[in-house]
XYZ file of C-alpha atoms in Angstrom:
652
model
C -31.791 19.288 50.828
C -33.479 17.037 53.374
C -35.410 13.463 52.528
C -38.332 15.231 53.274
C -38.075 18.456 51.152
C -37.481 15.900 48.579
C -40.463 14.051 49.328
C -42.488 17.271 49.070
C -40.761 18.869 46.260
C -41.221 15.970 44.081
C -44.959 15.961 45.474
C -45.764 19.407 44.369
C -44.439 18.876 41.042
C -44.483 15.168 40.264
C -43.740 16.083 36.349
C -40.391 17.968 37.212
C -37.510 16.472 35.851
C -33.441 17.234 34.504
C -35.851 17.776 31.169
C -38.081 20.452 32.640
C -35.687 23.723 31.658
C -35.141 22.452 28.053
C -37.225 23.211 24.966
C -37.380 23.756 21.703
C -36.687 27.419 21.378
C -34.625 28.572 18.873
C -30.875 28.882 20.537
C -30.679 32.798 20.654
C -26.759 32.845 21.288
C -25.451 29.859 19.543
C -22.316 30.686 17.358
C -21.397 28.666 14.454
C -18.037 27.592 12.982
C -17.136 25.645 9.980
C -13.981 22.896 10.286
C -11.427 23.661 8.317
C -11.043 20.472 6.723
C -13.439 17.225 6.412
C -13.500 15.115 9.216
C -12.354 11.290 8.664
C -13.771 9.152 11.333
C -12.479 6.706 13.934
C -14.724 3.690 12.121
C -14.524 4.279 8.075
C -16.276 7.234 6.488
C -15.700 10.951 5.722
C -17.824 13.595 6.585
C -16.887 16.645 4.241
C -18.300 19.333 5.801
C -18.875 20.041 9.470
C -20.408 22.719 11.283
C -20.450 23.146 15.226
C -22.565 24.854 17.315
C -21.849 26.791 20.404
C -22.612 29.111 22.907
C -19.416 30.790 25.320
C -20.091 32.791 28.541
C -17.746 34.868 30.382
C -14.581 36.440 28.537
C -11.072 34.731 27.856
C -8.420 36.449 29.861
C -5.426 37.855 27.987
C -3.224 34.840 29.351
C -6.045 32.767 27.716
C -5.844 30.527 30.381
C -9.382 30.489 31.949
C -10.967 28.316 29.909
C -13.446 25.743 30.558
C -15.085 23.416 28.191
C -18.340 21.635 29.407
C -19.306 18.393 27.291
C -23.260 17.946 27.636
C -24.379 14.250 27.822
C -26.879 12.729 25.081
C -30.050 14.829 25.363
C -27.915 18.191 25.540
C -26.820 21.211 23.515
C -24.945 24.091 23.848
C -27.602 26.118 25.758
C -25.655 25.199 28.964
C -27.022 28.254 31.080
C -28.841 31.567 30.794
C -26.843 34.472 29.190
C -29.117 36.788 31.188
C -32.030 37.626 33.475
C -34.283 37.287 30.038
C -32.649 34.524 28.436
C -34.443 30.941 29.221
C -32.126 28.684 31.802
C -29.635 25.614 30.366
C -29.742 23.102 30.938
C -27.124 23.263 33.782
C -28.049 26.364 34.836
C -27.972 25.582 38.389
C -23.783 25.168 38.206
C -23.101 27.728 35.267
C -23.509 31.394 35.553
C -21.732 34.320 37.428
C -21.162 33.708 41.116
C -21.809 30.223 40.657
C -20.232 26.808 40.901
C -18.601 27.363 37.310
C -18.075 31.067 37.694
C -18.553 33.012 34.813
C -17.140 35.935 35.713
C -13.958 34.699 36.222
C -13.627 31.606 33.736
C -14.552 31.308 29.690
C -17.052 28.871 29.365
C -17.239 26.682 26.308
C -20.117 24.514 25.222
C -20.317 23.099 22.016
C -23.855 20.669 20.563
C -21.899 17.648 19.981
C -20.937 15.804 16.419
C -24.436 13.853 15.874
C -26.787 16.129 17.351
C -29.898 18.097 16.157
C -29.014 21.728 17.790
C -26.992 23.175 15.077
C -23.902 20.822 14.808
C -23.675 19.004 11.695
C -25.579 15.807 12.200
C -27.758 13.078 10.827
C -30.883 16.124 10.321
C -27.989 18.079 8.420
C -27.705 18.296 4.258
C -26.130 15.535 2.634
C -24.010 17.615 -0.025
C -23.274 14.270 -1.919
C -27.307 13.962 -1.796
C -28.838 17.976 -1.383
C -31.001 16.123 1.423
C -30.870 15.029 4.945
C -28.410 12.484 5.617
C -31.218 10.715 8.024
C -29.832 7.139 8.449
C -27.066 7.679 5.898
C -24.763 9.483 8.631
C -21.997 7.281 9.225
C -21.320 5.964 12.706
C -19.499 7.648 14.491
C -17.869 7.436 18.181
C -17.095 9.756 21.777
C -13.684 9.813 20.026
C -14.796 11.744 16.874
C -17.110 14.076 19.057
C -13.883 15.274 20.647
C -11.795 15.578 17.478
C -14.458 17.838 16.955
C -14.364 19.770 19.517
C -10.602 20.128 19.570
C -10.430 21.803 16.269
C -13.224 24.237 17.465
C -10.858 25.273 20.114
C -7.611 26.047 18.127
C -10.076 28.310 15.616
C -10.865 30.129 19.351
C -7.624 30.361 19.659
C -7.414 28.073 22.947
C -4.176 25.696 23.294
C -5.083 24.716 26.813
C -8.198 24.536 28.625
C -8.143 25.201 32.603
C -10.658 22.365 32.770
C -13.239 19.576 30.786
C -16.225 18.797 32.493
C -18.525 16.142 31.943
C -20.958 14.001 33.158
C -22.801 10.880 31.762
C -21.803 10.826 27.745
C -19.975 14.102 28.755
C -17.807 12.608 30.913
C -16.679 10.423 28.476
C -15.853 13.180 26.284
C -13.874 14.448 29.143
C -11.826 11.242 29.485
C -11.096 10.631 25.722
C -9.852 14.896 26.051
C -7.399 14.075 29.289
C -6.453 10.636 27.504
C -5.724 11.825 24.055
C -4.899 15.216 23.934
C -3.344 14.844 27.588
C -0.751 18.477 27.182
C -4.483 20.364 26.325
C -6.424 19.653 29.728
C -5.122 20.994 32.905
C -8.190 19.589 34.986
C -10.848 17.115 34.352
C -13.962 16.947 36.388
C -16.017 13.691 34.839
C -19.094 13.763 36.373
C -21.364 10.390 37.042
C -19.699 8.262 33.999
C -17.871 5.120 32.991
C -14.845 4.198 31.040
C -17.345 1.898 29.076
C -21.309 1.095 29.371
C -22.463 -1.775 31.237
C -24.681 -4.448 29.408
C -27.488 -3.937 31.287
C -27.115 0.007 30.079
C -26.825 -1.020 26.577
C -29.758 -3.343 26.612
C -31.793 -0.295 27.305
C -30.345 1.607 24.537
C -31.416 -1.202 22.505
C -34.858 -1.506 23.431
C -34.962 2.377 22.741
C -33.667 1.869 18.927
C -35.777 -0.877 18.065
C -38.512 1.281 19.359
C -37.469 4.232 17.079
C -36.863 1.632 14.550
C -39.774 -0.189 14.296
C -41.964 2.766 14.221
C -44.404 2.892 10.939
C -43.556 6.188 10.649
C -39.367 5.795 10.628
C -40.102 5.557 6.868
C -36.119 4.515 7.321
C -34.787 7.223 8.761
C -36.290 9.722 5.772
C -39.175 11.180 7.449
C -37.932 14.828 7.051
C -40.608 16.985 5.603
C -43.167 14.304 6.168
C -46.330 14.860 8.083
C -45.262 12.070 10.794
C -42.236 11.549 12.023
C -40.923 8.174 14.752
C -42.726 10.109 17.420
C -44.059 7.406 19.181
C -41.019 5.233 18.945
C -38.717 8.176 20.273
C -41.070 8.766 22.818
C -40.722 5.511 24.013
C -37.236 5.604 23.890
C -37.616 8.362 26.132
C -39.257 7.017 28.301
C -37.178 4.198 28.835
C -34.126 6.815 29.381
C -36.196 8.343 32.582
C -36.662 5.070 34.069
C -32.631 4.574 33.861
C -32.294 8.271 35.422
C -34.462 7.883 38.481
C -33.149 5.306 41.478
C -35.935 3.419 43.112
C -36.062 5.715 46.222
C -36.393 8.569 43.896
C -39.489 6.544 42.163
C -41.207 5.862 45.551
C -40.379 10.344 46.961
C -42.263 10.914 42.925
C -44.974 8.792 42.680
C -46.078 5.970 45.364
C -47.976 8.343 47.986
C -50.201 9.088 44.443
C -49.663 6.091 42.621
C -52.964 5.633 41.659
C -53.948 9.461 40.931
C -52.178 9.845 37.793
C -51.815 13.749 36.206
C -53.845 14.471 33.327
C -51.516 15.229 30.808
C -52.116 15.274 27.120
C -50.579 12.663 25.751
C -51.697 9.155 24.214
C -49.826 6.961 26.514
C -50.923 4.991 29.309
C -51.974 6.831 32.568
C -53.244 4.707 34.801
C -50.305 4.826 37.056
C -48.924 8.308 38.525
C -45.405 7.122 37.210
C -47.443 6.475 33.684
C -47.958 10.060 33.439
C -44.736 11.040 34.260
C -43.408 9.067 32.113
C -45.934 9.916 29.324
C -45.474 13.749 29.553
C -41.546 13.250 29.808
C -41.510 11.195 26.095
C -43.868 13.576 24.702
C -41.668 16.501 25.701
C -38.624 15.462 24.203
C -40.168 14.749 20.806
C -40.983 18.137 20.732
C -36.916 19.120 20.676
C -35.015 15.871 19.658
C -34.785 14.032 16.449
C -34.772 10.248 16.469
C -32.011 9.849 14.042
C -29.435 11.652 16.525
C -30.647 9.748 19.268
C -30.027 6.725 17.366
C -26.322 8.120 16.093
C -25.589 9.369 20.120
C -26.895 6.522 21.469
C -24.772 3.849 19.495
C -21.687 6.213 20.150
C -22.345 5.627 24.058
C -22.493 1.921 23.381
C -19.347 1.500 21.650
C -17.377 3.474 23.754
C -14.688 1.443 25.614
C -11.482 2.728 27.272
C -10.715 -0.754 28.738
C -12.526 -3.796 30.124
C -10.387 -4.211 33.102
C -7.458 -2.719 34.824
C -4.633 -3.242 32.887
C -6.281 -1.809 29.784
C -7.836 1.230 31.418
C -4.427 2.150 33.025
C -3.069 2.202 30.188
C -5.464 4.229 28.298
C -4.275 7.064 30.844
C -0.636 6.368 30.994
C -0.633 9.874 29.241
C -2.535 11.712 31.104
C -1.080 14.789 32.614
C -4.657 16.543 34.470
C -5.846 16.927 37.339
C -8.905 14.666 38.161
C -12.019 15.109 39.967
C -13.967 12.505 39.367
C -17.358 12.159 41.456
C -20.757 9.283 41.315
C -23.264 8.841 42.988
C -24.801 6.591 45.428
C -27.763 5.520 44.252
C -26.898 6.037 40.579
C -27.754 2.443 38.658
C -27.405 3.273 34.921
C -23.298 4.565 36.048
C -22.470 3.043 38.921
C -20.651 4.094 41.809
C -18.227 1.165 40.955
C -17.623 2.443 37.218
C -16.104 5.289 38.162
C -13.810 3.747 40.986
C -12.252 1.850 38.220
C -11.205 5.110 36.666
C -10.059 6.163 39.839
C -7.921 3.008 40.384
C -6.651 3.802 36.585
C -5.779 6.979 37.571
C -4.047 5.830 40.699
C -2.580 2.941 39.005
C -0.536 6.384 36.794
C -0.272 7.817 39.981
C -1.989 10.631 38.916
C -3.815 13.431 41.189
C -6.847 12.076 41.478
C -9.805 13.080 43.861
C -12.875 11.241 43.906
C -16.164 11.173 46.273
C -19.012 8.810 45.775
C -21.659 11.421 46.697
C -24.914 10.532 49.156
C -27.625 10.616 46.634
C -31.514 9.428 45.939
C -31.822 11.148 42.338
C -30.509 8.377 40.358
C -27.892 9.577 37.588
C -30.075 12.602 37.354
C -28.249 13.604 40.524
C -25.568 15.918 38.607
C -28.251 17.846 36.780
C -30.435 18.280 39.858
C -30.247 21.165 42.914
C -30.758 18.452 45.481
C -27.337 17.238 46.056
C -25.837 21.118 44.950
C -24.217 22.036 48.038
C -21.872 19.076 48.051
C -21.215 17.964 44.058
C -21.158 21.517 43.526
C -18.570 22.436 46.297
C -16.123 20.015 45.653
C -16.312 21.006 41.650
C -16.197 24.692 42.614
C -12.911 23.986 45.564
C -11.236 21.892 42.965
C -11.375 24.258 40.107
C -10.686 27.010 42.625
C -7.596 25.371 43.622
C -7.194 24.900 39.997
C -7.201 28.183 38.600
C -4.204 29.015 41.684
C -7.490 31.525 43.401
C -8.559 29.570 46.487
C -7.736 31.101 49.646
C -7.767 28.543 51.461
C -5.831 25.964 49.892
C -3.258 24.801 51.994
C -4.898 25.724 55.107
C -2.737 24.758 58.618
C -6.133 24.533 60.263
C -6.886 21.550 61.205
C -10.166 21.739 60.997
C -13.189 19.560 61.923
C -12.720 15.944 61.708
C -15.137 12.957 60.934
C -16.019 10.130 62.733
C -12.708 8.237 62.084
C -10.578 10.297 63.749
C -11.214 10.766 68.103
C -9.654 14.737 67.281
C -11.478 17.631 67.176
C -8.866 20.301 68.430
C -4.749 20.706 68.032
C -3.230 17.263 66.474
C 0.124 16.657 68.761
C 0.673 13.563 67.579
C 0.837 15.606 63.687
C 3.475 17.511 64.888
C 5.296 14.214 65.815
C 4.510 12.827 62.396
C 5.960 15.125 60.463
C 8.966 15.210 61.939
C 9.352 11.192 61.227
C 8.719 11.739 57.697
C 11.632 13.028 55.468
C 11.043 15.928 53.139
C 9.660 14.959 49.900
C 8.596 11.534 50.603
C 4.980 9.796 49.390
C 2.780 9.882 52.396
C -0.787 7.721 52.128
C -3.098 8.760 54.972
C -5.530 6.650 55.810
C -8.071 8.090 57.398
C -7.242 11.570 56.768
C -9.965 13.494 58.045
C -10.188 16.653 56.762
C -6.818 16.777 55.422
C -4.204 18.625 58.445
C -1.613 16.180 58.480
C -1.484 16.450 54.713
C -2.033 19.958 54.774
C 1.351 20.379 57.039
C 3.164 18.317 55.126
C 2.339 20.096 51.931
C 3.211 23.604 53.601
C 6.446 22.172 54.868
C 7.141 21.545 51.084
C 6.185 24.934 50.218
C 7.842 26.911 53.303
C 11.175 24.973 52.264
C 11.158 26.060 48.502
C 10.097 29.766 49.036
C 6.732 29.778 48.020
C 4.385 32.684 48.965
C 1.821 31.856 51.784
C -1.439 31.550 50.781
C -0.881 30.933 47.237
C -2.707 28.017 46.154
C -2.083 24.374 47.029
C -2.675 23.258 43.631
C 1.216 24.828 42.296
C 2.495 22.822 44.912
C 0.709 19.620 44.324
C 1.165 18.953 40.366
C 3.458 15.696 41.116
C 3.962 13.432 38.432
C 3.916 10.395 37.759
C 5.792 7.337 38.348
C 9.400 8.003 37.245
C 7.363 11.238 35.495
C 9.420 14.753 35.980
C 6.937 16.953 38.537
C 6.434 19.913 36.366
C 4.917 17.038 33.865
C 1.499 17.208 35.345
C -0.919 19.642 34.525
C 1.098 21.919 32.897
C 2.741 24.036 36.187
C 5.867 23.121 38.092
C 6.140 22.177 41.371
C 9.211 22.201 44.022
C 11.768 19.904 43.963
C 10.935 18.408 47.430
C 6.974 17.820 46.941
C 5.855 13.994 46.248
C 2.748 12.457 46.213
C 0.608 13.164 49.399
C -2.454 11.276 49.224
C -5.371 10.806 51.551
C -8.262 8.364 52.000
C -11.401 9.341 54.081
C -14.528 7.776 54.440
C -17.241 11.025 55.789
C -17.831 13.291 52.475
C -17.973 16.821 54.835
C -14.145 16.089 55.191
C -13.418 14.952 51.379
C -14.635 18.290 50.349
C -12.517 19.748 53.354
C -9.802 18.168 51.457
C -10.533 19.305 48.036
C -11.121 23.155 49.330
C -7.635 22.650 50.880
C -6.006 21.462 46.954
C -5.331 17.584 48.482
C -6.206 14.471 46.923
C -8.398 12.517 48.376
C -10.022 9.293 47.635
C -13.665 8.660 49.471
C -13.092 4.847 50.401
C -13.868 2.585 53.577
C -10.524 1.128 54.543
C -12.380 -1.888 55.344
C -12.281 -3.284 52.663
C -8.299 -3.180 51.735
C -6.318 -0.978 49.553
C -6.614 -3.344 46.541
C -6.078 0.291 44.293
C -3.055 0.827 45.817
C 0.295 -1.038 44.610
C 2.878 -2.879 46.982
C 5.303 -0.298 48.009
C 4.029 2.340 46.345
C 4.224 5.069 49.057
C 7.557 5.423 50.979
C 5.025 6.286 54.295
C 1.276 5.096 55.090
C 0.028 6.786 57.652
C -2.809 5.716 60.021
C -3.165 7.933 63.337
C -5.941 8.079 65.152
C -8.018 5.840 63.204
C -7.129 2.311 63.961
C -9.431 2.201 67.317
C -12.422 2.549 64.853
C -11.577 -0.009 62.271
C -13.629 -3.349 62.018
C -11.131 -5.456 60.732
C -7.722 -4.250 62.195
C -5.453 -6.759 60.766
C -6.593 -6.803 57.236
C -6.250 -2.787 58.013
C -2.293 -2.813 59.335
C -1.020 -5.572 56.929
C -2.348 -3.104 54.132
C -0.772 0.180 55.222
C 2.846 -2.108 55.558
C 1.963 -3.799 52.174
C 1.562 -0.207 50.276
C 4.153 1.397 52.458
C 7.560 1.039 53.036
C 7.191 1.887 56.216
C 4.056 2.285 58.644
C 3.404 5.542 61.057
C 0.584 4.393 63.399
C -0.801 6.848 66.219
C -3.346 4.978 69.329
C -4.953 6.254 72.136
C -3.696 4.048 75.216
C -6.836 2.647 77.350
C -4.426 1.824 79.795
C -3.669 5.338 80.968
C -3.256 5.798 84.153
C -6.276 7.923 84.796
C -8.458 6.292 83.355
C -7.458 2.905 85.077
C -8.570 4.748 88.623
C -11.842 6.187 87.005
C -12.841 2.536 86.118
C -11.421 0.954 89.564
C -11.966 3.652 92.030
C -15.243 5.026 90.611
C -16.812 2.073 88.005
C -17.311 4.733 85.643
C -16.817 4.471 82.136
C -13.044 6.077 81.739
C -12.560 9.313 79.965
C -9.844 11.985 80.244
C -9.093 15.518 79.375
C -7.105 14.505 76.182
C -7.242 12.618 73.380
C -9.632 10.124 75.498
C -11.976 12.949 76.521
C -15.377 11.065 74.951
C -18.552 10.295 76.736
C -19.053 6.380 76.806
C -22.431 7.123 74.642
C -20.763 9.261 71.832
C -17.060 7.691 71.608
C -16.120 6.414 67.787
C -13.786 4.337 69.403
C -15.051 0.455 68.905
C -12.253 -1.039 70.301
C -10.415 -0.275 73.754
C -6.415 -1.117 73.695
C -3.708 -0.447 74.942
C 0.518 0.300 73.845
C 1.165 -2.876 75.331
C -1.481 -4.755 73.320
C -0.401 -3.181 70.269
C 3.091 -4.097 71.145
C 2.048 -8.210 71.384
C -0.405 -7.720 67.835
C 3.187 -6.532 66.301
C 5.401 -9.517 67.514
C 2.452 -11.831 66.590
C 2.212 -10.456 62.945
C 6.620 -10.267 62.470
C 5.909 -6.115 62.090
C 8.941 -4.830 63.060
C 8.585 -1.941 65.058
C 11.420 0.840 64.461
C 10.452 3.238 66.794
C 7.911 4.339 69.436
C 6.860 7.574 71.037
C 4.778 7.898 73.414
C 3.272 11.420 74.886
C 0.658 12.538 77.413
C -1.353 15.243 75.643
C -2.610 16.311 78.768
C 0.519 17.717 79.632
C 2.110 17.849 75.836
C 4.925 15.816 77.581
C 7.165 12.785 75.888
C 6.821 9.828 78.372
C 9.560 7.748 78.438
C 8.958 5.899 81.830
C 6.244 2.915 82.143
C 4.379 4.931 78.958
C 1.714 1.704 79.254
C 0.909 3.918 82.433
C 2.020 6.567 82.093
C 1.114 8.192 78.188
C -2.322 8.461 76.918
C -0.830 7.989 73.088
C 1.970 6.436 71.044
C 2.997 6.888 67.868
C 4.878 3.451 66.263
C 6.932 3.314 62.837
C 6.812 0.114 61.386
C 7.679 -2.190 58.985
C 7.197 -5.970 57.667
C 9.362 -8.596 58.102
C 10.920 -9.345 55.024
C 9.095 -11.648 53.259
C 5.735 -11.245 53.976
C 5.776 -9.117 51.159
C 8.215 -8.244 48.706
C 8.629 -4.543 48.945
């Protein structure tokens, strides 16, 4: 969707929200089971009796395989999309259904209410049987951690071992990570969705705020106010409120509600409405009293605040060390309650296991409310539905040779000779990083060179040849499917998002970074090959960009147009026109992504400068497809160099 449908969607309907397809209703299709056994929680405390709600979609294969459990974030339940063309939408309805992003007619859809809640699991509204009343502010505290415990035993009375994929996003994705972390042989994908491994203090000062509001509202009547004429409604309200100021980013504040700041909606409520944003908000708190209790938002809330896989790096990696998924793990830009840079420390804990991790930072104005909204669809949506595609071993197009179209960090947009060169300098079976991958074709023929050598059917999907392991980890220990002998970790980094979901239809990992700013996820000597071809001419900082690859890699492949090709010396001299050629150096002077203009023999000083050692170099006209051995400086429009550092520059 375009900034301006945005503007005017939000125009037409400045009270539409992620809360506008939720209500009260009774939940037609929930299913109930009982827990075997009580449930002892994480932080003191027994609760004797459990009951979960849920709602499934779709049917469980006879391999019982297909499964997907969706974990809804704080204001959820288990009404996660429509069972049919009467039923009322979920509230993900725009992702779960047949045809769609999670497709029901192929996968078994699982959504419990979570441990806590007020939609029909056992929570703080439940009977007391010590008591014969509501538990109110008597439920014990309880964490993401129990939630899951939860949920796990609902799945072995279904009768599921292993689930093709969690998915998550706010509080959901941290049910997702606590699933891949603790119960790591259970979860063959993860998809965490706009989360954190822990909540920032600025996020749990609103949560505060919103409690005290509950809290100190006359009519709390501490946390008893069952049966009573007046409940907290004011105080959840407010809480409420508060939560949709957290949701929203500032640009998606000024598409709702500045061209009409002053023309506020008249909508029934008590609350100020002086301000456009006044009624919003007033109509949005009002609204969710009408379906939420206050004492589960106080239990769920607190739960999100003491949540904490790790404060730094160290701690974090090691809360995954056991991990054995899959990962898809995707923010958003202009999300401020989960940050963008939240979730790249799970990605750098992932990567730090050396785990298959894929992760985008997705172009966004909604705020966190971005993963429940249509607006960004086409691309949040595509990469989940590619991954879990790829996944559940049905893409067709995993593993693609096609090179496909390629970003602006790459000066190809047609056959890759220099790829053809590349993979011949890399040994079957070694780690490759490519940096600036583009949409994934070196990767792509790397991975099929894998496959082709161990037998495996073309056109089956990338994802059974890309369940690596970890360090010193046994390849068929990942995700629960083997792999061949010869595959290794093949990673790529790209900056354009069109090519990381490229990459993620094709079953590669990818991780959506600018190279920048270093490779400071990335250990010393972690790949046996960093590749950077193609992509160096565009680079702002070239030396902080070449020391990196050598750093991470044993050894370097880097591929660079020559400016000092022959032709295009005579088209400058003879002509004074901006040079261009027919091959790789075919660009207009107004549309090149080429920033800066150098040639093999410049590249040659940089090395000796720096102490790379340079192991080999091949240059080729691509005009002609020819190896140029004579005067290349002249005489080849690219060269490919493998290099290394001098030893001692860093310890490899």
């Amino acid at each position: 969707m375009t900034g301006d449908q945005t503007v005017s969607r939000a125009r037409s309907d400045p009270l539409e929200s992620s809360d506008s397809v939720r209500s009260a209703k009774p939940l037609r299709d929930a299913q109930f089971a009982r827990l075997e056994q009580p449930l002892d929680l994480e932080r003191g405390g027994r609760i004797e009796e459990v009951t979960v709600a849920y709602e499934t979609y779709g049917n469980l294969n006879e391999a019982r395989d297909n499964a997907i459990l969706i974990c809804h974030a704080i204001s959820g339940d288990s009404h996660v999309a429509k069972h049919n063309d009467r039923d009322d939408p979920g509230w993900w309805d725009i992702v779960v259904g047949p045809g769609k992003v999670i497709d029901t007619t192929r996968l078994f859809v699982i959504c419990p209410n979570l441990l806590g809640g007020c939609r029909g699991t056992t929570g703080p509204g439940s009977n007391n049987p010590a008591t014969g009343r509501p538990y109110g502010r008597d439920f014990p505290t309880i964490t993401v951690g129990d939630m899951v415990t939860v949920q796990r035993q609902l799945l072995e009375q279904l009768g599921i071992p292993q689930l093709l994929a969690v998915v998550g996003g706010s509080l959901g994705g941290h049910q997702a990570l606590v699933w891949a972390a603790r119960y790591p042989e259970a979860v063959r994908g993860v998809i965490a969705l706009a989360t954190s491994p822990r909540l920032t203090t600025q996020a749990i000062a609103f949560d505060v705020v919103g409690r005290n509001a509950i809290l100190r509202d006359p009519h709390f009547q501490g946390g008893q106010y069952y049966g009573k004429a007046q409940g907290p409604d004011v105080g959840l309200a407010l809480a409420r409120m508060i939560g949709h100021i957290t949701y929203l980013s500032p640009e998606a504040m000024t598409e709702k509600f500045e061209a009409d700041r002053l023309q506020p909606r008249d909508v029934a409520v008590e609350f100020e409405k002086q301000f456009s944003v006044g009624s919003y908000l007033g109509h949005q708190g009002a609204k969710f009293v009408e379906r939420f209790d206050a004492n589960s938002y106080l239990t769920l809330s607190i739960a999100m605040d003491l949540f904490d896989l790790g404060s730094n790096g160290r701690e974090l990696a090691a809360a995954f060390a056991r991990t054995r998924s899959r990962w898809l793990v995707l923010s958003f830009s202009s999300d401020w309650l989960f940050p963008p840079e939240q979730s790249r420390h799970i990605v750098n804990a992932l990567l730090a296991n050396s785990a298959p991790v894929s992760y985008c930072n997705v172009q966004s104005h909604c705020g966190h409310d971005a993963f429940l909204l249509p607006d960004e669809l086409s691309s949040y949506g595509g990469m989940m539905r590619a991954f879990l595609d790829n996944l559940a071993a049905t893409s067709r197009g995993a593993g693609s040779m096609e090179d496909g179209p390629h970003g602006t960090t790459s000066i190809f947009r047609q056959h890759r000779l220099d790829y053809d060169r590349i993979v011949e300098l890399i040994p079957s079976g070694a780690s490759v990083l490519d940096l600036g991958c583009g949409s994934g074709g070196l990767l792509a023929r790397l991975m099929h060179r894998a496959r082709s050598a161990d037998g495996l059917v073309r056109g089956s999907s990338l994802a059974e040849a890309t369940e690596t392991g970890g360090r010193g980890r046994p390849p068929s220990d990942i995700g629960g499917q083997g792999c061949p002998p010869s595959v290794s970790r093949l990673v790529g980094v790209e900056l354009d998002e069109s090519n990381i979901f490229t990459c993620i239809s094709r079953g590669l990992d990818v991780i959506h970074a600018d190279l920048n700013k270093g490779l400071g996820a990335f250990a010393t000597g972690e790949f046996e090959f960093v590749v950077l071809s193609q992509t160096l001419q565009t680079v702002q900082d070239v030396e902080l960009v070449v020391m990196e690859m050598l750093r991470v890699g044993q050894k370097g492949i880097v591929s660079i147009p020559n400016f000092a090709y022959e032709p295009l010396r005579r088209m400058l001299y003879e002509h004074g026109r901006a040079p261009k050629s027919g091959g790789v150096l075919r660009y207009e002077w107004y549309n090149t992504p080429n920033a800066r203009f150098f040639s093999i023999a410049d590249f040659e000083d940089f090395c000796r400068q720096k102490n790379i050692i340079v192991h080999r170099r091949i240059a080729l006209d691509t005009e002609a497809a020819v190896e140029i051995s004579e005067n290349p400086n002249l005489k080849a429009d690219l060269a490919i160099f493998v290099l290394s550092l001098a030893k001692g520059l860093y310890e490899i």
